[in-house]
Structure formats: structure tokens, C-alpha cells
PDB file of C-alpha atoms in Angstrom:
ATOM      1  CA  MET E 294     -17.038 -11.961 -50.393  1.00 69.00           C
ATOM      2  CA  ALA E 295     -13.831 -10.366 -52.194  1.00 75.00           C
ATOM      3  CA  GLY E 296     -12.417 -10.712 -48.344  1.00 78.00           C
ATOM      4  CA  LEU E 297     -12.975 -14.236 -48.035  1.00 83.00           C
ATOM      5  CA  PHE E 298     -11.910 -15.513 -51.892  1.00 87.00           C
ATOM      6  CA  VAL E 299      -8.636 -13.138 -50.919  1.00 91.00           C
ATOM      7  CA  GLU E 300      -8.405 -15.886 -47.650  1.00 90.00           C
ATOM      8  CA  LEU E 301      -8.375 -18.745 -49.498  1.00 91.00           C
ATOM      9  CA  LEU E 302      -6.444 -17.852 -52.161  1.00 91.00           C
ATOM     10  CA  LEU E 303      -3.456 -16.567 -50.050  1.00 93.00           C
ATOM     11  CA  SER E 304      -4.498 -19.879 -47.595  1.00 93.00           C
ATOM     12  CA  TRP E 305      -3.821 -21.982 -50.920  1.00 93.00           C
ATOM     13  CA  ILE E 306      -0.703 -19.585 -51.726  1.00 94.00           C
ATOM     14  CA  LEU E 307       0.654 -20.593 -47.837  1.00 93.00           C
ATOM     15  CA  LEU E 308      -0.756 -23.538 -47.512  1.00 94.00           C
ATOM     16  CA  TRP E 309       2.072 -25.004 -50.655  1.00 94.00           C
ATOM     17  CA  PHE E 310       4.677 -22.609 -49.481  1.00 92.00           C
ATOM     18  CA  PHE E 311       4.956 -24.162 -46.236  1.00 90.00           C
ATOM     19  CA  ASP E 312       3.843 -27.777 -46.707  1.00 86.00           C
ATOM     20  CA  LYS E 313       3.137 -28.342 -50.931  1.00 87.00           C
ATOM     21  CA  SER E 314      -0.322 -29.032 -49.973  1.00 89.00           C
ATOM     22  CA  HIS E 315      -3.674 -27.649 -51.231  1.00 89.00           C
ATOM     23  CA  LEU E 316      -6.913 -26.198 -49.365  1.00 91.00           C
ATOM     24  CA  ASN E 317      -8.519 -29.383 -48.889  1.00 91.00           C
ATOM     25  CA  ALA E 318      -6.060 -29.677 -46.461  1.00 93.00           C
ATOM     26  CA  LEU E 319      -8.275 -27.712 -44.200  1.00 95.00           C
ATOM     27  CA  GLY E 320     -11.446 -29.674 -43.669  1.00 93.00           C
ATOM     28  CA  ILE E 321     -12.567 -27.062 -45.938  1.00 92.00           C
ATOM     29  CA  LEU E 322     -15.022 -29.804 -48.006  1.00 92.00           C
ATOM     30  CA  PRO E 323     -18.536 -31.284 -46.803  1.00 92.00           C
ATOM     31  CA  SER E 324     -18.679 -34.699 -45.353  1.00 93.00           C
ATOM     32  CA  SER E 325     -21.524 -36.253 -43.531  1.00 92.00           C
ATOM     33  CA  GLN E 326     -19.225 -35.975 -40.288  1.00 91.00           C
ATOM     34  CA  ARG E 327     -18.487 -32.129 -41.076  1.00 94.00           C
ATOM     35  CA  PHE E 328     -22.043 -31.399 -41.560  1.00 95.00           C
ATOM     36  CA  PHE E 329     -22.815 -33.010 -38.104  1.00 94.00           C
ATOM     37  CA  ASP E 330     -19.376 -30.850 -36.692  1.00 96.00           C
ATOM     38  CA  LEU E 331     -20.952 -28.445 -36.985  1.00 97.00           C
ATOM     39  CA  ILE E 332     -24.384 -28.548 -36.634  1.00 97.00           C
ATOM     40  CA  PHE E 333     -23.143 -29.646 -33.277  1.00 97.00           C
ATOM     41  CA  GLY E 334     -21.033 -26.726 -32.523  1.00 97.00           C
ATOM     42  CA  LEU E 335     -24.017 -24.214 -33.841  1.00 97.00           C
ATOM     43  CA  ILE E 336     -26.433 -26.159 -30.618  1.00 97.00           C
ATOM     44  CA  CYS E 337     -23.848 -26.476 -29.002  1.00 97.00           C
ATOM     45  CA  SER E 338     -22.365 -22.350 -28.462  1.00 97.00           C
ATOM     46  CA  PHE E 339     -26.130 -21.459 -29.224  1.00 96.00           C
ATOM     47  CA  LEU E 340     -27.331 -22.813 -25.575  1.00 97.00           C
ATOM     48  CA  VAL E 341     -24.511 -22.615 -23.978  1.00 98.00           C
ATOM     49  CA  ALA E 342     -24.521 -18.615 -25.290  1.00 97.00           C
ATOM     50  CA  GLY E 343     -28.378 -18.111 -25.003  1.00 97.00           C
ATOM     51  CA  PHE E 344     -28.849 -19.790 -21.423  1.00 97.00           C
ATOM     52  CA  GLY E 345     -25.772 -17.724 -20.069  1.00 97.00           C
ATOM     53  CA  LEU E 346     -27.144 -14.353 -21.025  1.00 96.00           C
ATOM     54  CA  TYR E 347     -31.064 -15.260 -20.478  1.00 96.00           C
ATOM     55  CA  MET E 348     -29.348 -15.745 -16.552  1.00 96.00           C
ATOM     56  CA  VAL E 349     -28.269 -12.316 -16.558  1.00 95.00           C
ATOM     57  CA  VAL E 350     -31.761 -10.822 -17.894  1.00 95.00           C
ATOM     58  CA  TYR E 351     -33.666 -13.197 -15.040  1.00 95.00           C
ATOM     59  CA  ILE E 352     -30.906 -11.810 -12.230  1.00 95.00           C
ATOM     60  CA  SER E 353     -30.828  -8.751 -13.391  1.00 95.00           C
ATOM     61  CA  LYS E 354     -34.662  -8.042 -13.426  1.00 94.00           C
ATOM     62  CA  SER E 355     -34.857  -6.887 -16.286  1.00 94.00           C
ATOM     63  CA  SER E 356     -37.916  -6.693 -18.990  1.00 93.00           C
ATOM     64  CA  MET E 357     -37.724  -9.036 -22.562  1.00 93.00           C
ATOM     65  CA  GLY E 358     -39.722  -8.670 -25.785  1.00 94.00           C
ATOM     66  CA  ILE E 359     -39.510  -9.678 -29.177  1.00 94.00           C
ATOM     67  CA  ASN E 360     -38.981  -6.407 -31.377  1.00 94.00           C
ATOM     68  CA  PRO E 361     -41.948  -5.994 -33.615  1.00 93.00           C
ATOM     69  CA  ASN E 362     -39.244  -4.710 -36.445  1.00 92.00           C
ATOM     70  CA  PHE E 363     -37.101  -7.809 -36.693  1.00 93.00           C
ATOM     71  CA  THR E 364     -38.178  -8.968 -40.318  1.00 93.00           C
ATOM     72  CA  SER E 365     -37.398 -11.973 -41.911  1.00 93.00           C
ATOM     73  CA  SER E 366     -35.165 -10.118 -44.230  1.00 94.00           C
ATOM     74  CA  ARG E 367     -33.480  -8.111 -41.878  1.00 93.00           C
ATOM     75  CA  PHE E 368     -32.638 -11.405 -40.015  1.00 94.00           C
ATOM     76  CA  PHE E 369     -31.450 -13.461 -43.100  1.00 94.00           C
ATOM     77  CA  ASP E 370     -28.924  -9.899 -43.744  1.00 94.00           C
ATOM     78  CA  ARG E 371     -27.436  -9.994 -40.788  1.00 94.00           C
ATOM     79  CA  LEU E 372     -26.611 -13.406 -41.144  1.00 95.00           C
ATOM     80  CA  LEU E 373     -25.268 -13.595 -43.525  1.00 94.00           C
ATOM     81  CA  TRP E 374     -22.960 -11.068 -42.146  1.00 93.00           C
ATOM     82  CA  MET E 375     -22.182 -12.554 -39.310  1.00 94.00           C
ATOM     83  CA  PHE E 376     -21.289 -15.792 -41.288  1.00 95.00           C
ATOM     84  CA  ASN E 377     -18.949 -13.705 -43.726  1.00 94.00           C
ATOM     85  CA  SER E 378     -17.238 -11.973 -39.999  1.00 94.00           C
ATOM     86  CA  VAL E 379     -17.306 -15.876 -39.495  1.00 96.00           C
ATOM     87  CA  VAL E 380     -15.319 -17.729 -41.820  1.00 95.00           C
ATOM     88  CA  TYR E 381     -12.876 -14.611 -42.423  1.00 94.00           C
ATOM     89  CA  GLU E 382     -11.817 -14.741 -38.381  1.00 96.00           C
ATOM     90  CA  GLU E 383     -11.864 -18.391 -39.031  1.00 97.00           C
ATOM     91  CA  LEU E 384      -9.223 -18.532 -41.794  1.00 96.00           C
ATOM     92  CA  ILE E 385      -7.244 -16.627 -40.123  1.00 95.00           C
ATOM     93  CA  PHE E 386      -6.829 -17.695 -37.224  1.00 96.00           C
ATOM     94  CA  ARG E 387      -8.660 -21.040 -37.210  1.00 95.00           C
ATOM     95  CA  GLY E 388      -6.602 -21.650 -41.380  1.00 95.00           C
ATOM     96  CA  ALA E 389      -3.904 -22.684 -43.256  1.00 95.00           C
ATOM     97  CA  LEU E 390      -1.316 -20.069 -40.340  1.00 96.00           C
ATOM     98  CA  LEU E 391      -2.546 -23.344 -38.074  1.00 97.00           C
ATOM     99  CA  TYR E 392      -2.691 -26.081 -39.850  1.00 97.00           C
ATOM    100  CA  ILE E 393       1.299 -24.927 -40.593  1.00 96.00           C
ATOM    101  CA  ALA E 394       2.420 -24.532 -37.392  1.00 97.00           C
ATOM    102  CA  ILE E 395       0.313 -28.002 -36.197  1.00 96.00           C
ATOM    103  CA  SER E 396       2.902 -29.393 -38.583  1.00 95.00           C
ATOM    104  CA  LYS E 397       5.740 -27.195 -37.355  1.00 94.00           C
ATOM    105  CA  LEU E 398       5.200 -26.590 -33.743  1.00 96.00           C
ATOM    106  CA  GLY E 399       2.894 -29.586 -33.228  1.00 96.00           C
ATOM    107  CA  ILE E 400      -1.282 -28.656 -32.028  1.00 96.00           C
ATOM    108  CA  TYR E 401      -0.891 -27.749 -27.976  1.00 96.00           C
ATOM    109  CA  LYS E 402       2.339 -25.020 -28.580  1.00 97.00           C
ATOM    110  CA  ALA E 403       0.508 -24.284 -32.394  1.00 97.00           C
ATOM    111  CA  CYS E 404      -3.321 -23.876 -31.490  1.00 97.00           C
ATOM    112  CA  LEU E 405      -1.859 -21.210 -27.673  1.00 97.00           C
ATOM    113  CA  ILE E 406      -0.599 -18.991 -29.912  1.00 97.00           C
ATOM    114  CA  SER E 407      -3.552 -19.020 -32.183  1.00 97.00           C
ATOM    115  CA  SER E 408      -5.825 -18.769 -28.694  1.00 97.00           C
ATOM    116  CA  VAL E 409      -3.345 -15.840 -27.956  1.00 98.00           C
ATOM    117  CA  ALA E 410      -3.610 -14.318 -31.175  1.00 97.00           C
ATOM    118  CA  PHE E 411      -6.777 -14.675 -31.053  1.00 97.00           C
ATOM    119  CA  GLY E 412      -7.061 -12.528 -27.631  1.00 97.00           C
ATOM    120  CA  ILE E 413      -4.535  -9.605 -28.580  1.00 97.00           C
ATOM    121  CA  TYR E 414      -7.276  -8.984 -32.139  1.00 97.00           C
ATOM    122  CA  HIS E 415     -10.278  -8.495 -29.907  1.00 96.00           C
ATOM    123  CA  TRP E 416      -8.248  -5.640 -27.616  1.00 97.00           C
ATOM    124  CA  PHE E 417      -8.185  -4.169 -31.138  1.00 95.00           C
ATOM    125  CA  THR E 418     -11.729  -5.325 -32.439  1.00 92.00           C
ATOM    126  CA  PHE E 419     -13.423  -4.717 -29.124  1.00 92.00           C
ATOM    127  CA  GLY E 420     -12.112  -0.901 -28.629  1.00 91.00           C
ATOM    128  CA  ALA E 421     -10.096  -2.381 -25.399  1.00 92.00           C
ATOM    129  CA  TRP E 422      -6.929  -1.238 -26.103  1.00 94.00           C
ATOM    130  CA  GLY E 423      -5.423   1.216 -23.121  1.00 92.00           C
ATOM    131  CA  ASN E 424      -7.713   0.069 -20.581  1.00 94.00           C
ATOM    132  CA  ILE E 425      -5.906  -2.499 -18.971  1.00 96.00           C
ATOM    133  CA  LEU E 426      -9.385  -4.094 -16.566  1.00 94.00           C
ATOM    134  CA  GLN E 427     -10.999  -4.381 -20.450  1.00 95.00           C
ATOM    135  CA  MET E 428      -7.968  -5.796 -22.387  1.00 96.00           C
ATOM    136  CA  ALA E 429      -7.694  -8.993 -18.985  1.00 96.00           C
ATOM    137  CA  TYR E 430     -11.493  -9.090 -19.269  1.00 95.00           C
ATOM    138  CA  VAL E 431     -11.282  -9.399 -23.442  1.00 96.00           C
ATOM    139  CA  PHE E 432      -8.170 -11.847 -23.467  1.00 97.00           C
ATOM    140  CA  ILE E 433      -8.946 -14.234 -21.541  1.00 97.00           C
ATOM    141  CA  LEU E 434     -12.916 -14.357 -22.363  1.00 96.00           C
ATOM    142  CA  THR E 435     -11.664 -14.483 -25.909  1.00 97.00           C
ATOM    143  CA  GLY E 436      -8.601 -16.245 -25.567  1.00 97.00           C
ATOM    144  CA  PHE E 437      -9.733 -19.506 -23.908  1.00 97.00           C
ATOM    145  CA  ALA E 438     -12.669 -18.702 -27.283  1.00 97.00           C
ATOM    146  CA  GLY E 439      -9.937 -19.211 -29.120  1.00 97.00           C
ATOM    147  CA  ALA E 440      -8.662 -22.271 -27.830  1.00 97.00           C
ATOM    148  CA  ILE E 441     -11.842 -24.243 -27.883  1.00 97.00           C
ATOM    149  CA  PHE E 442     -11.978 -23.939 -31.890  1.00 98.00           C
ATOM    150  CA  ALA E 443      -8.263 -24.095 -32.157  1.00 97.00           C
ATOM    151  CA  PHE E 444      -8.522 -27.882 -30.735  1.00 97.00           C
ATOM    152  CA  SER E 445     -11.743 -28.072 -33.002  1.00 97.00           C
ATOM    153  CA  PHE E 446      -9.579 -27.904 -35.693  1.00 97.00           C
ATOM    154  CA  ALA E 447      -6.762 -29.230 -34.794  1.00 95.00           C
ATOM    155  CA  TYR E 448      -8.254 -32.653 -33.898  1.00 94.00           C
ATOM    156  CA  THR E 449     -11.198 -33.602 -36.274  1.00 94.00           C
ATOM    157  CA  ARG E 450      -8.946 -31.444 -39.114  1.00 93.00           C
ATOM    158  CA  SER E 451     -11.695 -29.569 -40.073  1.00 95.00           C
ATOM    159  CA  MET E 452     -13.099 -25.067 -40.174  1.00 96.00           C
ATOM    160  CA  TRP E 453     -16.675 -26.995 -39.602  1.00 97.00           C
ATOM    161  CA  LEU E 454     -17.318 -27.439 -35.714  1.00 97.00           C
ATOM    162  CA  ALA E 455     -14.866 -23.990 -35.301  1.00 97.00           C
ATOM    163  CA  ILE E 456     -17.589 -22.442 -36.974  1.00 98.00           C
ATOM    164  CA  GLY E 457     -19.734 -23.693 -36.447  1.00 98.00           C
ATOM    165  CA  LEU E 458     -18.919 -23.766 -31.975  1.00 98.00           C
ATOM    166  CA  HIS E 459     -18.280 -19.071 -33.708  1.00 98.00           C
ATOM    167  CA  LEU E 460     -21.128 -19.462 -35.534  1.00 98.00           C
ATOM    168  CA  GLY E 461     -23.872 -20.305 -32.693  1.00 97.00           C
ATOM    169  CA  TRP E 462     -22.377 -17.820 -29.774  1.00 97.00           C
ATOM    170  CA  ASN E 463     -22.159 -15.536 -32.089  1.00 96.00           C
ATOM    171  CA  VAL E 464     -25.780 -15.420 -33.292  1.00 96.00           C
ATOM    172  CA  VAL E 465     -27.347 -15.830 -30.322  1.00 97.00           C
ATOM    173  CA  SER E 466     -24.945 -12.759 -28.538  1.00 96.00           C
ATOM    174  CA  ASN E 467     -25.310 -10.533 -31.328  1.00 94.00           C
ATOM    175  CA  ILE E 468     -28.549 -11.863 -33.776  1.00 95.00           C
ATOM    176  CA  VAL E 469     -30.647 -13.422 -30.786  1.00 96.00           C
ATOM    177  CA  PHE E 470     -29.770 -10.349 -27.704  1.00 94.00           C
ATOM    178  CA  SER E 471     -28.711  -7.559 -29.589  1.00 90.00           C
ATOM    179  CA  GLN E 472     -25.357  -7.910 -27.641  1.00 89.00           C
ATOM    180  CA  GLY E 473     -22.880  -5.084 -28.988  1.00 80.00           C
ATOM    181  CA  GLN E 474     -25.126  -3.617 -31.295  1.00 75.00           C
ATOM    182  CA  SER E 475     -26.105  -0.313 -32.090  1.00 70.00           C
ATOM    183  CA  GLU E 476     -30.167  -1.024 -32.734  1.00 83.00           C
ATOM    184  CA  ASP E 477     -32.354  -3.710 -30.958  1.00 88.00           C
ATOM    185  CA  GLN E 478     -31.588  -6.763 -33.438  1.00 92.00           C
ATOM    186  CA  LEU E 479     -34.422 -10.386 -32.258  1.00 94.00           C
ATOM    187  CA  LEU E 480     -34.783  -9.320 -28.527  1.00 94.00           C
ATOM    188  CA  ILE E 481     -35.632  -5.725 -27.019  1.00 92.00           C
ATOM    189  CA  ILE E 482     -34.614  -5.760 -23.285  1.00 92.00           C
ATOM    190  CA  ARG E 483     -35.312  -2.694 -21.350  1.00 90.00           C
ATOM    191  CA  GLY E 484     -34.828  -1.375 -17.503  1.00 87.00           C
ATOM    192  CA  GLY E 485     -32.981  -4.187 -14.811  1.00 86.00           C
ATOM    193  CA  GLN E 486     -30.203  -3.456 -12.654  1.00 89.00           C
ATOM    194  CA  LYS E 487     -26.938  -3.297 -12.254  1.00 87.00           C
ATOM    195  CA  ILE E 488     -26.211  -7.724 -11.852  1.00 89.00           C
ATOM    196  CA  GLY E 489     -23.361  -7.392  -8.754  1.00 87.00           C
ATOM    197  CA  ASN E 490     -20.034  -8.362  -8.312  1.00 90.00           C
ATOM    198  CA  MET E 491     -20.577 -11.774  -7.636  1.00 93.00           C
ATOM    199  CA  TRP E 492     -23.203 -12.079 -10.224  1.00 93.00           C
ATOM    200  CA  SER E 493     -20.447 -11.079 -13.046  1.00 94.00           C
ATOM    201  CA  TRP E 494     -17.624 -12.841 -11.777  1.00 94.00           C
ATOM    202  CA  VAL E 495     -20.433 -16.174 -12.545  1.00 96.00           C
ATOM    203  CA  TYR E 496     -21.060 -15.508 -15.678  1.00 96.00           C
ATOM    204  CA  PHE E 497     -16.926 -14.233 -16.370  1.00 96.00           C
ATOM    205  CA  LEU E 498     -16.333 -17.795 -15.402  1.00 96.00           C
ATOM    206  CA  TYR E 499     -20.306 -19.937 -17.082  1.00 97.00           C
ATOM    207  CA  GLN E 500     -18.593 -18.298 -20.400  1.00 96.00           C
ATOM    208  CA  ILE E 501     -14.913 -19.107 -20.002  1.00 96.00           C
ATOM    209  CA  ALA E 502     -16.107 -22.462 -17.752  1.00 96.00           C
ATOM    210  CA  ILE E 503     -18.586 -24.265 -20.126  1.00 97.00           C
ATOM    211  CA  LEU E 504     -18.588 -24.563 -23.342  1.00 96.00           C
ATOM    212  CA  PRO E 505     -15.343 -26.959 -22.910  1.00 96.00           C
ATOM    213  CA  ILE E 506     -16.859 -29.422 -21.470  1.00 96.00           C
ATOM    214  CA  PRO E 507     -19.433 -30.695 -24.058  1.00 96.00           C
ATOM    215  CA  VAL E 508     -16.774 -29.986 -26.709  1.00 97.00           C
ATOM    216  CA  PHE E 509     -13.667 -31.946 -24.505  1.00 95.00           C
ATOM    217  CA  TYR E 510     -16.439 -35.034 -24.895  1.00 94.00           C
ATOM    218  CA  TYR E 511     -17.189 -34.623 -29.019  1.00 94.00           C
ATOM    219  CA  LEU E 512     -13.933 -34.478 -29.371  1.00 93.00           C
ATOM    220  CA  LYS E 513     -12.820 -37.061 -27.039  1.00 90.00           C
ATOM    221  CA  GLN E 514     -15.555 -39.270 -29.852  1.00 86.00           C
ATOM    222  CA  SER E 515     -14.206 -38.144 -32.439  1.00 79.00           C
ATOM    223  CA  ILE E 516     -11.317 -38.706 -31.689  1.00 77.00           C
ATOM    224  CA  LYS E 517     -11.512 -42.291 -30.838  1.00 73.00           C
ATOM    225  CA  LYS E 518     -14.040 -42.760 -34.006  1.00 71.00           C
ATOM    226  CA  ARG E 519     -11.696 -42.012 -36.475  1.00 65.00           C
ATOM    227  CA  HIS E 520      -9.047 -44.314 -34.766  1.00 58.00           C
ATOM    228  CA  ASP E 521     -11.843 -47.031 -34.847  1.00 57.00           C
ATOM    229  CA  ASP E 522     -11.774 -46.502 -38.886  1.00 54.00           C
TER     230      ASP E 522
END
């Protein structure tokens, strides 16, 4: 929590120094529309990520069951930790810096820079540095995600949709399907076989191509509604 407070303080300083604006420029104050943005993001990414991971389990013929040791308190502990990590990343990549970049460079250039930075950042958080193939995979995957989050911020003028999309995907991947975790979370997945190169490519393309579709239409409607208002 202390880290988030420092980020908010630095964000306020940057906004005031470069734009003479305040934290409300990031659209962080709650409203009915922003709450709807959050819920849409959570549900959308939850469904897309969940279906993709379930298909991987199904195609690989792995066994899947509920972890009997996964308690509600453990779930909320993991959820709180994940929420803090998502907000931490959002404040860095879709916060004051992106807001200032948009005002100076325009939406497309600013969102491109943000997505590239997000992809490079994950080379280190995913431990991919030094492995060229893994670096390329991580960069494309997280760079596309970063672009979706960045445009969500730019067109809704709020961080709530990006937080929902980001958090929903991470919760499904890390808490529900235990991806990248040192111990099992909600689901225990065992056995199975490698899904092969063809299905690996299909799943890779699925991850970067499907989520933008509902988000695009949602943002299109959001822009139209704001224009009508």
C-alpha cells in the first residue's frame, strides 16, 4: 500500500508540473459509468482468458479438479495482492505518464509507446531476458495487452476499464488456473500432454486477437455515447 501511495504522489507531481492538472485527470474518482467500465472489463477478460485456458486443458487431456486446501481467506489474500500489483502497473503505464504523452503526442503515438514499454517491462518480470524466442513471445503478448489497456484509458478517460481488463485476466490465469504460481491455487491441473506446435500457435493468436474485439465495440459505443451527451 505504501508503494501505491508513493505512486499517487509522484503522479500528482507529474500532472501538476507538466499539465497543471490533478489526479482527477486520470479518471480515478468513482462514478456509475466507471463502475460499469470496471465490471465489463472484469467479465470480458475473465471469459476470454478462462475459455482459452480451459481449451488448453481440454486439448492437452489434462485432469482438472478443485483444490480442497484453497480457502476463502487464501483467495482474498491472493486477490488483494493481485489488485495491488495491477493498480501498481496501471499507474505506471496507464497513469500520469500516458495522460501527459497523449496531451503532447496524441493518442496513437502515446498508446504505442505505452504498449512497447509494457512489453519490455515484462521481459524482466517474466524472467525472459536473454532468451530471444521467449522475449519475442512475451513482448508481443504483453505488448498487445498493453495496447488494449492504453486505448481503454485514452478513450474512456479513466483507468477503471483498463484495471478491470488487467485484473480479470490475471485472476483467471494466476488464481483460477494457477498459471505461473509456485503452488496450486483454485484448480489443480495434472498430467496431460503437450498441445503441439499448431495448437500452441492457435492459443497464442487467440490470446492477442480475441480480447480486442469486444473492447473495440465497447469503446466505440462509449465514444458515441460521450459524443451524444
